[in-house]
Tab-separated table of C-alpha atoms in Angstrom:
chain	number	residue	atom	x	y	z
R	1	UNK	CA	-17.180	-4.540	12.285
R	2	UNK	CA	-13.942	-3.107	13.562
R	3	UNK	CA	-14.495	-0.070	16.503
R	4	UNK	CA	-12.510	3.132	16.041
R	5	UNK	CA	-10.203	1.716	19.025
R	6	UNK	CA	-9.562	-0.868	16.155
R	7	UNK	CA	-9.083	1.361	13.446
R	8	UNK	CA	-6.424	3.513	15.453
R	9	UNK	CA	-4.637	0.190	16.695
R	10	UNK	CA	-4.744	-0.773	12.839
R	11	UNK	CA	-2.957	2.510	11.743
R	12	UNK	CA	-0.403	2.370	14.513
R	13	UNK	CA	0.653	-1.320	13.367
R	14	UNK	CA	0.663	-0.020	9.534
R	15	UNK	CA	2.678	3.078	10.787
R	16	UNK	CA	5.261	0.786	12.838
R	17	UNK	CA	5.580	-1.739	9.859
R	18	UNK	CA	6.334	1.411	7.375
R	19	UNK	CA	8.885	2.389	9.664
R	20	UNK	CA	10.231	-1.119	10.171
R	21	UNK	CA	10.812	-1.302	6.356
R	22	UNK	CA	12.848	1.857	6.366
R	23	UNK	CA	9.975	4.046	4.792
R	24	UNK	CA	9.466	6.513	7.076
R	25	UNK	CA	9.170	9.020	4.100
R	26	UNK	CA	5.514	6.950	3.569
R	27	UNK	CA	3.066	8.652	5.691
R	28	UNK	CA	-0.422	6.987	7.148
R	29	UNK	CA	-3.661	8.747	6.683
R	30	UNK	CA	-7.158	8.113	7.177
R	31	UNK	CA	-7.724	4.052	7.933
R	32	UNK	CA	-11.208	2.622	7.077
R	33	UNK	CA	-12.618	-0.778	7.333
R	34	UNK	CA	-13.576	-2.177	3.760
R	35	UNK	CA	-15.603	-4.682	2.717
R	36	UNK	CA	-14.425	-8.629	3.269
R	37	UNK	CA	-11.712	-7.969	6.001
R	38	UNK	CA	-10.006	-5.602	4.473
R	39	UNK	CA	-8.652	-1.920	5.288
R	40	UNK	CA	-8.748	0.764	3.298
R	41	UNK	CA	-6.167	2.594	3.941
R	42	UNK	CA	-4.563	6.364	2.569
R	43	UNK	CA	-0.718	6.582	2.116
R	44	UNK	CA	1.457	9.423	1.281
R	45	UNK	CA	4.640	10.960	0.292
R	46	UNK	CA	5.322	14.168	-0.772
R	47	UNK	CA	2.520	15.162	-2.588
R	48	UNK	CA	1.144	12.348	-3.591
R	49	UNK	CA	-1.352	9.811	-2.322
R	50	UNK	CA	-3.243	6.647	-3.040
R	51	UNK	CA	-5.741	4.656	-1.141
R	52	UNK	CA	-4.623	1.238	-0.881
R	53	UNK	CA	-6.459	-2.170	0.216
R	54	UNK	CA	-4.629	-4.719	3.002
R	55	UNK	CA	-6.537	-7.391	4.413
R	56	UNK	CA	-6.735	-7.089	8.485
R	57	UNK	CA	-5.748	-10.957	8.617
R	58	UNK	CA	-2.166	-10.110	7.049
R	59	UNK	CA	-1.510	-7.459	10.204
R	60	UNK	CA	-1.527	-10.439	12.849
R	61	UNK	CA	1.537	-11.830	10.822
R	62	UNK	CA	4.941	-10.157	10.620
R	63	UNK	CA	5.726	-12.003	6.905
R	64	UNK	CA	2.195	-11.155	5.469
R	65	UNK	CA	2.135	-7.715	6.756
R	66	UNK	CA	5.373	-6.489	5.735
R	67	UNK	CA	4.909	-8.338	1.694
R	68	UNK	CA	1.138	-6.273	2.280
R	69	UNK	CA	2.943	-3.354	3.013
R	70	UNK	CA	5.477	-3.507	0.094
R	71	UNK	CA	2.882	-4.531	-2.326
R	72	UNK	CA	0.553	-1.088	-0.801
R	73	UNK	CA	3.611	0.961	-1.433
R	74	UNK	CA	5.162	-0.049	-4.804
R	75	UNK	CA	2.502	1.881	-6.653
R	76	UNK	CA	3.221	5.057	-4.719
R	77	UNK	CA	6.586	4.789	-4.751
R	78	UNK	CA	6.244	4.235	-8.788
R	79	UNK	CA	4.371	7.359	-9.103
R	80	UNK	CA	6.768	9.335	-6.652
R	81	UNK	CA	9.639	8.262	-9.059
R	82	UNK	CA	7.850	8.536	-12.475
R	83	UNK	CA	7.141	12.533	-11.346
R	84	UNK	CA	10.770	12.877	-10.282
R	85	UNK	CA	11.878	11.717	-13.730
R	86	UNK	CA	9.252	14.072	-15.439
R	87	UNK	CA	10.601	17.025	-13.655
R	88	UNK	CA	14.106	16.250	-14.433
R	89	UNK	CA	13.658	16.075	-17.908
């Protein structure tokens, strides 16, 4: 079971990885421990937000966590770009 000392630690690598990618418009929330070793964790931009699942083992590698990462992302991003569209329509 991961402390809140882990949790935070968990967040902060998330939040340094997001900005590593060149997403700094993707904000961190709330990061929870899951069941089976993975995170549950809350992402945002704009308005919109999803809770998304990344195992803890893919944070102690810079590969797995960044392909983690993109794969959290892609269905925010998706939604971000799907309302754009609806708006300019």
């Amino acid at each position: 079971m991961s402390t809140t000392k882990d949790l935070k630690r968990y967040r902060q690598t998330i939040e340094e990885a997001i900005i590593g990618l060149g997403r700094d418009d993707v904000g961190v929330g709330e990061v929870q421990e899951a069941q089976n070793g993975m995170l549950s964790v809350e992402l945002s931009r704009g308005t919109h937000s999803t809770v998304e699942e990344i195992p803890v083992d893919a944070l102690r590698d810079r590969g797995q966590m960044n392909q983690a990462i993109v794969k959290a992302i892609r269905g925010l991003s998706k939604e971000v770009s799907q309302d754009a569209l609806d708006k300019a329509t």
